[in-house]
Tab-separated table of C-alpha atoms in Angstrom:
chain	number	residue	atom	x	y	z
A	25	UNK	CA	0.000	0.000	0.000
A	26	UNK	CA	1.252	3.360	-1.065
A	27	UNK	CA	1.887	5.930	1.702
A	28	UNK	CA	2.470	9.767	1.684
A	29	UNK	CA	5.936	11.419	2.034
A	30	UNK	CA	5.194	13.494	3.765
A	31	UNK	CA	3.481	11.560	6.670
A	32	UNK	CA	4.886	9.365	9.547
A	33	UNK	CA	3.976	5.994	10.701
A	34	UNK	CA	1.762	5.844	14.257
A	35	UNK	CA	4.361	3.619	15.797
A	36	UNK	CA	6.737	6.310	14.812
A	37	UNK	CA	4.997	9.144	16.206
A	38	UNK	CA	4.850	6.903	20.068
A	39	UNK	CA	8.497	6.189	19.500
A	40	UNK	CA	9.394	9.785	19.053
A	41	UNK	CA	7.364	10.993	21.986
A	42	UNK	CA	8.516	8.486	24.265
A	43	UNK	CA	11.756	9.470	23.494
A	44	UNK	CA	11.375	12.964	23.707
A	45	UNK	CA	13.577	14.240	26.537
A	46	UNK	CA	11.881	17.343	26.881
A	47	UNK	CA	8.400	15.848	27.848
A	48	UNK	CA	10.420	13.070	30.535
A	49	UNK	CA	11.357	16.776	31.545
A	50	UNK	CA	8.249	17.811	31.850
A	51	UNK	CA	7.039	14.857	34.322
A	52	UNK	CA	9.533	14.957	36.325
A	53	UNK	CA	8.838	18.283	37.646
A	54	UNK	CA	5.178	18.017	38.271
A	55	UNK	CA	5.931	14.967	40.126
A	56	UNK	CA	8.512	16.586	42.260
A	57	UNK	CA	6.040	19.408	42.699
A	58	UNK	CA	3.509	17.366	43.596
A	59	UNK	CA	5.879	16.012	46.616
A	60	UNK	CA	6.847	19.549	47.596
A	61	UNK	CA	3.068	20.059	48.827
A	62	UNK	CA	2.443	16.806	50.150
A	63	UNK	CA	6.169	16.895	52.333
A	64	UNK	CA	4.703	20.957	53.094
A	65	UNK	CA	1.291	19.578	54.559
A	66	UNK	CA	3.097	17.188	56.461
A	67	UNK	CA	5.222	19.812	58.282
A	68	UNK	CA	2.763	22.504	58.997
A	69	UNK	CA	0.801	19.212	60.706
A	70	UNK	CA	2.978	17.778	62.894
A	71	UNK	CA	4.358	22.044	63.850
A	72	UNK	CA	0.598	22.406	65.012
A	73	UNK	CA	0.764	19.121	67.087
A	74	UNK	CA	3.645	20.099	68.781
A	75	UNK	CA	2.456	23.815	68.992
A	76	UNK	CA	1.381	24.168	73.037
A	77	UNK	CA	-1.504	25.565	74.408
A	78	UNK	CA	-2.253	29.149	75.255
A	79	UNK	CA	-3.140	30.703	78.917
A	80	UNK	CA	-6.281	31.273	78.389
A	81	UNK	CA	-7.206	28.165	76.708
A	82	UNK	CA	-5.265	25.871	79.526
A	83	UNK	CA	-7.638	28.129	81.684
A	84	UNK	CA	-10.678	27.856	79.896
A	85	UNK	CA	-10.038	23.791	79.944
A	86	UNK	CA	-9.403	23.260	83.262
A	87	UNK	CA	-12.808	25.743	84.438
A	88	UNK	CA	-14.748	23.226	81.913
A	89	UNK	CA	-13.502	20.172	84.215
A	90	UNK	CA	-14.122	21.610	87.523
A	91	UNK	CA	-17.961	22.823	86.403
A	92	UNK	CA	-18.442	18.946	85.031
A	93	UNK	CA	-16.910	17.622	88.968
A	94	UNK	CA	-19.064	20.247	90.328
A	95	UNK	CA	-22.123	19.849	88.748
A	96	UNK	CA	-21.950	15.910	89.341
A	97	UNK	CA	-21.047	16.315	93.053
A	98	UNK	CA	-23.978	18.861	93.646
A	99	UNK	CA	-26.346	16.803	92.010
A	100	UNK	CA	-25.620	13.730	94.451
A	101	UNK	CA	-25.425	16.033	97.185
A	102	UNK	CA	-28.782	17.527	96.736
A	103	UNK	CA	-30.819	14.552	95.654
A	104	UNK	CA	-33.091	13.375	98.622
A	105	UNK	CA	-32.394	10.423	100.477
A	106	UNK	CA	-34.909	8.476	102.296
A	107	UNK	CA	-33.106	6.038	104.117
A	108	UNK	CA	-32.347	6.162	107.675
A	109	UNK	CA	-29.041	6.053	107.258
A	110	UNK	CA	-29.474	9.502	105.190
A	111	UNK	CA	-31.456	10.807	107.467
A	112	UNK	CA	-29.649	9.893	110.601
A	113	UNK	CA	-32.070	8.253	112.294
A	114	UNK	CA	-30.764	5.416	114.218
A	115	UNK	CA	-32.053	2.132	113.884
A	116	UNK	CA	-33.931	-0.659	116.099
A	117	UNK	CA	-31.496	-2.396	118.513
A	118	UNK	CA	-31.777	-6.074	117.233
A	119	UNK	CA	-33.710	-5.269	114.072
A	120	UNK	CA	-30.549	-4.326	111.510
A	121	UNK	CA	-31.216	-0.980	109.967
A	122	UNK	CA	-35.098	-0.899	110.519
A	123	UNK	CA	-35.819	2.562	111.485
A	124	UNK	CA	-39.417	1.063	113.021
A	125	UNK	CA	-40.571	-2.308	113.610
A	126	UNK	CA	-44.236	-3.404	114.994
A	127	UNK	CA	-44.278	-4.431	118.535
A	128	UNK	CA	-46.126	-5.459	121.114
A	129	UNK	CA	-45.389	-4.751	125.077
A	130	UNK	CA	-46.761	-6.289	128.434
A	131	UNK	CA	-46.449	-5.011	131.116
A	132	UNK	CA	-47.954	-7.209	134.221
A	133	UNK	CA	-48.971	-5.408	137.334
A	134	UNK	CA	-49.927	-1.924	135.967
A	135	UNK	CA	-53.125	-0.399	134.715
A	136	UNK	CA	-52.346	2.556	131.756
A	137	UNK	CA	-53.878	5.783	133.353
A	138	UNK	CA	-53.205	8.488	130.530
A	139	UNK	CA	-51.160	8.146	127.399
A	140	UNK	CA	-49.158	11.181	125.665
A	141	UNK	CA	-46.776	11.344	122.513
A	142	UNK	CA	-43.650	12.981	123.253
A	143	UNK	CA	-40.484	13.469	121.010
A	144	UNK	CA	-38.182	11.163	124.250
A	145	UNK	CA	-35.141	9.952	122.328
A	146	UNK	CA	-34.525	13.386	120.163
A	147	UNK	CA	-34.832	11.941	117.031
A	148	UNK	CA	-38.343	13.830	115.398
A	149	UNK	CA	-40.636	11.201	115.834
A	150	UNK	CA	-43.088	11.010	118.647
A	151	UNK	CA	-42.704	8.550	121.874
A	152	UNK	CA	-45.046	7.008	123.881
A	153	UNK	CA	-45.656	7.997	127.553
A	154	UNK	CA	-47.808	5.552	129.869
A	155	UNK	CA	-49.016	7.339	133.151
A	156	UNK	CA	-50.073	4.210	135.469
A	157	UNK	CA	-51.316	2.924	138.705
A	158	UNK	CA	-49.997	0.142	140.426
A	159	UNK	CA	-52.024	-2.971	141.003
A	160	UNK	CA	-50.691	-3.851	145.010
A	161	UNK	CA	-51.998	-6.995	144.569
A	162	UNK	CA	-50.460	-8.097	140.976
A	163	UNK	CA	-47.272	-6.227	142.562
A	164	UNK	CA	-45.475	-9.535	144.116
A	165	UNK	CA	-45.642	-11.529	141.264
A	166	UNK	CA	-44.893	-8.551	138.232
A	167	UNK	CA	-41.467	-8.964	136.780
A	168	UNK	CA	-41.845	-5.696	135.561
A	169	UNK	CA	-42.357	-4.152	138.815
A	170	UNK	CA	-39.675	-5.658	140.924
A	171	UNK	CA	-37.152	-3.810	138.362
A	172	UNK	CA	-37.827	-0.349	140.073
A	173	UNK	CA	-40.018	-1.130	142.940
A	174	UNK	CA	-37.381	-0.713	146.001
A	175	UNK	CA	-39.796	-2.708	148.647
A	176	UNK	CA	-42.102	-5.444	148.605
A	177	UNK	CA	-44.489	-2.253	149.106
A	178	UNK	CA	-45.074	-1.152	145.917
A	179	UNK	CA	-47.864	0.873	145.559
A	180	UNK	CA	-49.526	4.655	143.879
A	181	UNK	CA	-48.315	4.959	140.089
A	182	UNK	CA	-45.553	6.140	137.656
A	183	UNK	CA	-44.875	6.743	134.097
A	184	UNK	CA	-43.221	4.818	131.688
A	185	UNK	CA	-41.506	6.138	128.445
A	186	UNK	CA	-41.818	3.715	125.453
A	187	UNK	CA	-39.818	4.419	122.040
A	188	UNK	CA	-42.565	4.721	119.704
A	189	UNK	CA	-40.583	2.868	116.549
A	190	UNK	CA	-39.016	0.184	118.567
A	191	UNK	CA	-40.730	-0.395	121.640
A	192	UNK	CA	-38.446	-0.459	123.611
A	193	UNK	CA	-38.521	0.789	127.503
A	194	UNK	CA	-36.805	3.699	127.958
A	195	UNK	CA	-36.982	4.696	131.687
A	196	UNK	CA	-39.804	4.070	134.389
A	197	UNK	CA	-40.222	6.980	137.194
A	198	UNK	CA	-42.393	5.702	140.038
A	199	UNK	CA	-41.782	6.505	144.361
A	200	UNK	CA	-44.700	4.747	145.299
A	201	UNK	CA	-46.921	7.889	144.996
A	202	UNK	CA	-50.210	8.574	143.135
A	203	UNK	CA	-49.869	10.706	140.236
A	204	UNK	CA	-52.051	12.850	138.769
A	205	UNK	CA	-52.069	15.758	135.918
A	206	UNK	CA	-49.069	15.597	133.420
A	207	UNK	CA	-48.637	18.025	130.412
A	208	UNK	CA	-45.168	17.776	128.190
A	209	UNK	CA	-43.897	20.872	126.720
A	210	UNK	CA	-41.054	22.573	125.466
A	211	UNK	CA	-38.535	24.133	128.705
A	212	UNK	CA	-38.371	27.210	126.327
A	213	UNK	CA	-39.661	29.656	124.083
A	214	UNK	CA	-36.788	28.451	121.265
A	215	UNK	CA	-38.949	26.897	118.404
A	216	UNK	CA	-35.496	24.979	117.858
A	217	UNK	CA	-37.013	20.939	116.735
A	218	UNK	CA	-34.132	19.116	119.049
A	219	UNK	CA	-35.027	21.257	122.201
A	220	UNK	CA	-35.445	19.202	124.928
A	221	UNK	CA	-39.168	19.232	126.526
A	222	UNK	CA	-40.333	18.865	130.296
A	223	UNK	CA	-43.051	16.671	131.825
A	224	UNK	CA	-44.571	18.416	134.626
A	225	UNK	CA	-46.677	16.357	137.037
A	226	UNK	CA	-48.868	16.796	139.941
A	227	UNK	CA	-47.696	13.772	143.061
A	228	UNK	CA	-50.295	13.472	145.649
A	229	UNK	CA	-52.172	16.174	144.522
A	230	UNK	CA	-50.331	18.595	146.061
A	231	UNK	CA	-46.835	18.633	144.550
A	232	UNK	CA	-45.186	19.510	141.422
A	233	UNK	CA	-42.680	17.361	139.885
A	234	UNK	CA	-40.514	18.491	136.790
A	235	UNK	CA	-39.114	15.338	134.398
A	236	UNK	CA	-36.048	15.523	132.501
A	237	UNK	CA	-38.124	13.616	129.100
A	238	UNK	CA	-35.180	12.439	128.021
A	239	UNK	CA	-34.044	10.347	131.014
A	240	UNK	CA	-37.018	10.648	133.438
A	241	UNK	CA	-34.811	12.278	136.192
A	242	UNK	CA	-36.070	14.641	138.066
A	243	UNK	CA	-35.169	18.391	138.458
A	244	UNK	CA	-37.159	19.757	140.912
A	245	UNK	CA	-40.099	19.386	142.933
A	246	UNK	CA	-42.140	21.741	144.529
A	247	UNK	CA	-44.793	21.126	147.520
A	248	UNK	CA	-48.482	22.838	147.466
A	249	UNK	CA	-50.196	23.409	150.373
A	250	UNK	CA	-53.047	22.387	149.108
A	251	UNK	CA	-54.979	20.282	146.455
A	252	UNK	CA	-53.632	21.142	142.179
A	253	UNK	CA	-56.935	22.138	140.763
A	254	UNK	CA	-55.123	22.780	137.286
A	255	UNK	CA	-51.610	23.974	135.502
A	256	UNK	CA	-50.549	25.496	132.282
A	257	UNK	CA	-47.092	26.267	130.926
A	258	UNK	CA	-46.636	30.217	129.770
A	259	UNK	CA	-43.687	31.979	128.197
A	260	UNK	CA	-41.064	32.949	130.225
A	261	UNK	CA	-42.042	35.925	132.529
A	262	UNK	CA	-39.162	36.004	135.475
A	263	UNK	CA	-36.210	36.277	132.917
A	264	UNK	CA	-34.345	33.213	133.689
A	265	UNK	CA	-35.218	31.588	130.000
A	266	UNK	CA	-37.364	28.735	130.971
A	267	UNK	CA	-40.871	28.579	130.309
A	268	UNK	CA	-42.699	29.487	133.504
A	269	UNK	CA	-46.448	27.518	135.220
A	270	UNK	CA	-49.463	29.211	135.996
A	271	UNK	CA	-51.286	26.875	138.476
A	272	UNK	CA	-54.815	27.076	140.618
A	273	UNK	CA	-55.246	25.145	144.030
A	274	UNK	CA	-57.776	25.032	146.295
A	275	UNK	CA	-58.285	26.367	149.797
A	276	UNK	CA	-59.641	25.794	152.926
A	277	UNK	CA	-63.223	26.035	152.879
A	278	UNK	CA	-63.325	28.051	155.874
A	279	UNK	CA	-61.640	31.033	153.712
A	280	UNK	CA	-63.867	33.339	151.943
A	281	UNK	CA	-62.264	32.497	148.234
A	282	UNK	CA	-62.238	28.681	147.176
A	283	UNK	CA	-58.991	28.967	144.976
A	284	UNK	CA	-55.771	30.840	144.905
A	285	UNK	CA	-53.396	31.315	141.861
A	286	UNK	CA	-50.237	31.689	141.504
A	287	UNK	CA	-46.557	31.661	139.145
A	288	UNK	CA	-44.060	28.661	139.801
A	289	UNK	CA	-40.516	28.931	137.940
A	290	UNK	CA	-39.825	26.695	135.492
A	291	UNK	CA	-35.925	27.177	136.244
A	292	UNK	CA	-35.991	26.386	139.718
A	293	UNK	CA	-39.502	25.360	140.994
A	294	UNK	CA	-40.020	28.248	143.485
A	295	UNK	CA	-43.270	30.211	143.694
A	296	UNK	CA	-42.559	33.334	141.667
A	297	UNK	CA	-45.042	35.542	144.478
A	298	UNK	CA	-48.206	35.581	147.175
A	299	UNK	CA	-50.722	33.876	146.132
A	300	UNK	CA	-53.616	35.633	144.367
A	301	UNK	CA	-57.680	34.617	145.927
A	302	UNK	CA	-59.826	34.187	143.015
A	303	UNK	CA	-63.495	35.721	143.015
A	304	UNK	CA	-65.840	32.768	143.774
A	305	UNK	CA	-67.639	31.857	146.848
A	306	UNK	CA	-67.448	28.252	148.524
A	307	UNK	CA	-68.507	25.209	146.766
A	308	UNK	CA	-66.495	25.927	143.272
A	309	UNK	CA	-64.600	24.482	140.779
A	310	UNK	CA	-62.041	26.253	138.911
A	311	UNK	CA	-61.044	26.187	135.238
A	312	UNK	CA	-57.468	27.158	133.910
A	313	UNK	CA	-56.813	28.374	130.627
A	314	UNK	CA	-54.141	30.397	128.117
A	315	UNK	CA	-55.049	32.398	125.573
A	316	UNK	CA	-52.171	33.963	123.533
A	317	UNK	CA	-52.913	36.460	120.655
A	318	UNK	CA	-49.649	36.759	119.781
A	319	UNK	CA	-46.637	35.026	120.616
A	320	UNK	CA	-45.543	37.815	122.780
A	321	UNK	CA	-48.468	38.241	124.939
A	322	UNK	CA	-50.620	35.483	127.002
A	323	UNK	CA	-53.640	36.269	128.924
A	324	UNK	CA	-54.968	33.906	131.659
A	325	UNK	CA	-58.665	33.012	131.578
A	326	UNK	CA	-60.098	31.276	135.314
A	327	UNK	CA	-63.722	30.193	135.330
A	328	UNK	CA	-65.138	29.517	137.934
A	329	UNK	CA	-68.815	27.300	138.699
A	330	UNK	CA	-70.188	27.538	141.719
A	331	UNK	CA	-72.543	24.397	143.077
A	332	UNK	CA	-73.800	26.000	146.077
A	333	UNK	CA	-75.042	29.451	144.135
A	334	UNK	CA	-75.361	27.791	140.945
A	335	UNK	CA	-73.703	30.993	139.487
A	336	UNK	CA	-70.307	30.995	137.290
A	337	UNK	CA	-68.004	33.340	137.024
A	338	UNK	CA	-65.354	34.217	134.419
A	339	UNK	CA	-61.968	36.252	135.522
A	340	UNK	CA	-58.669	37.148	133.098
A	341	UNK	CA	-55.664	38.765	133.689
A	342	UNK	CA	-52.461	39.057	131.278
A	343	UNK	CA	-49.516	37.164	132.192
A	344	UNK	CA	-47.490	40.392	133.113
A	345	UNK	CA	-49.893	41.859	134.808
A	346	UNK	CA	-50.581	38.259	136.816
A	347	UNK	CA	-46.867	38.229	137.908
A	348	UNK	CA	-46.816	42.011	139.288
A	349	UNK	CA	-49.924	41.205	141.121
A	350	UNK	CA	-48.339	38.504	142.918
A	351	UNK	CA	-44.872	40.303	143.717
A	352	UNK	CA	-46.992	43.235	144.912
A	353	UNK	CA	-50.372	42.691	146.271
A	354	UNK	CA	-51.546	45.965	146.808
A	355	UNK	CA	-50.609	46.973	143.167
A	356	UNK	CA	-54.040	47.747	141.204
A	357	UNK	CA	-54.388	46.487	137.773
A	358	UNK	CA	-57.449	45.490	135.556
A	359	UNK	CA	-59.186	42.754	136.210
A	360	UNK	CA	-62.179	41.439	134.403
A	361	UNK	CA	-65.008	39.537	136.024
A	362	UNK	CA	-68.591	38.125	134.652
A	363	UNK	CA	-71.531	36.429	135.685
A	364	UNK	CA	-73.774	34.481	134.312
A	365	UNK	CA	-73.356	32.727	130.488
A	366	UNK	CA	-74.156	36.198	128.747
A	367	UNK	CA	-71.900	38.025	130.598
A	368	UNK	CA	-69.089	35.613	130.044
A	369	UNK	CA	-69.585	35.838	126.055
A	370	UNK	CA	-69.368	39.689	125.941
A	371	UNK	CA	-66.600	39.280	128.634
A	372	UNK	CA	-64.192	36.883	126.194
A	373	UNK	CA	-65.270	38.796	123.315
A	374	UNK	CA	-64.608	42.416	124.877
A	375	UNK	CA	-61.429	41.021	126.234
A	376	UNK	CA	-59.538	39.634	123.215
């Protein structure tokens, strides 16, 4: 087959390119450029690895860390707890980590008189208080007697404290002596939860005994001369910081006033004054009360029925005023007095 002179074969053409030093030229530059970048990336990379880090961002790291600690630590800190072990409240003796198990008591020899809940052991929840009377003739053969009675003549009553959770006995006070009222209240005017409360009783209907709650000892007693016709506890009116008692006893019936009342410290048990007659003829019975319309003043209300006249009467006095009457007798201050059911109403309701 003919072919052109002035044309060249293809194998030709591939030979002569191939061969061409120029183009091999060519390659091997872009190749060697393509290495400069790839060698220049890997520099700049490893110059920021090893590059340290700045003040503020070392600052700014470590802040992030201790808000993440913090956060988690406040979190378990705050979230409630409901076991007794979280709330520190100790468990049953015997019974693990029971906080309160049911029980039953019995006690032979005794007959329950008057039951109050009071906070004994400090821990929030309410105890049980038994006032009792002794059965003399279950007395000899009561196990539960013999552990405080001193003599084979065990006789009158006492009060037992009983942990209201466990039921366990807690202490027993008894000295072969009838007992009578009891009221439990805070010694103080602190509304602090963990203050420690008194039990004031009346013994032979005469004297007043102040309890220790906590370990039924006693820590004073003071004689009347005469029969405990009622007792409240007031705020604190002789400055020593206990809680003071308003009481009303009787009197001879050859006196012209039936009743007398009168201030007792709560510190020490002494009568804070003279005693103070009460309006009333023979025959009556007399009624003790507290009102308080605020927490800074406490009026106290006496009525007063009596049998003979079939009459009652109705007679307040504040607090204050009560204790300056009884420190100085002759002192006048207002006293209010009504007879009859209509002239108690507008009495209370003029009063307060």
């Amino acid at each position: 087959m003919a072919t052109s002179t002035g044309s060249r074969s293809l194998m030709g053409m591939n030979a002569s390119t191939v061969d061409d030093p120029e183009a091999d030229a060519d390659t091997e530059g872009s190749t060697d450029n393509e290495k400069s970048l790839f060698d220049d990336n890997e520099q700049s990379t490893t110059s920021a690895e090893k590059e340290p880090l700045s003040m503020k961002r070392r600052i700014g790291l470590v802040g992030a860390l201790l808000l993440c600690v913090f956060t988690i630590f406040a979190f378990a800190l705050l979230l409630p707890c409901h076991k007794p072990k979280c709330q520190k409240i100790p468990g049953c003796p015997g019974k693990g980590d029971l906080a309160s198990v049911n029980w039953t008591d019995k006690f032979s020899g005794i007959t329950p008189v008057m039951i109050s809940l009071v906070d004994v052991t400090g821990d929030g929840r309410p105890d049980i208080l038994v006032e009792f009377d002794i059965e003399v003739k279950e007395s000899a053969n009561s196990s539960f007697l013999r552990q405080f009675c001193k003599s084979a003549d065990c006789r009158g009553g006492g009060l037992l404290a009983i942990h209201g959770s466990c039921g366990d006995s807690l202490w027993v006070f008894s000295r072969n002596s009838s007992l009578g009222f009891l009221a439990c209240e805070s010694a103080t005017d602190s509304t602090d939860t963990n203050n420690n409360k008194h039990c004031l009783l009346v013994e032979e209907k005469t004297n007043f005994v102040l309890l220790n709650s906590e370990n039924g000892t006693t820590k004073w007693q003071s004689p009347s001369n005469s029969k405990v016709d009622s007792f409240k506890f007031v705020n604190d009116v002789d400055g020593d910081g206990e809680r003071d008692i308003v009481f009303v006893h009787e009197r001879p019936k050859n006196l012209y006033s039936e009743g007398d009342i009168n201030l007792i410290s709560g510190a020490t048990g002494k009568v804070l004054g003279n005693y103070l007659p009460l309006p009333g003829g023979h025959g009556s019975s007399n009624i003790l009360a507290i009102h308080a319309p605020s927490s800074k003043q406490q009026f106290v209300i006496v009525g007063s029925v009596s049998l003979d006249k079939n009459s009652t009467s109705l007679w307040a006095i504040s607090v204050h005023d009560l204790l300056e009457k009884v420190r100085q007798p002759t002192k006048a201050i207002p006293v209010n007095h009504g007879e009859n059911t209509n002239q108690i109403r507008s009495l209370v309701s003029s009063a307060f």
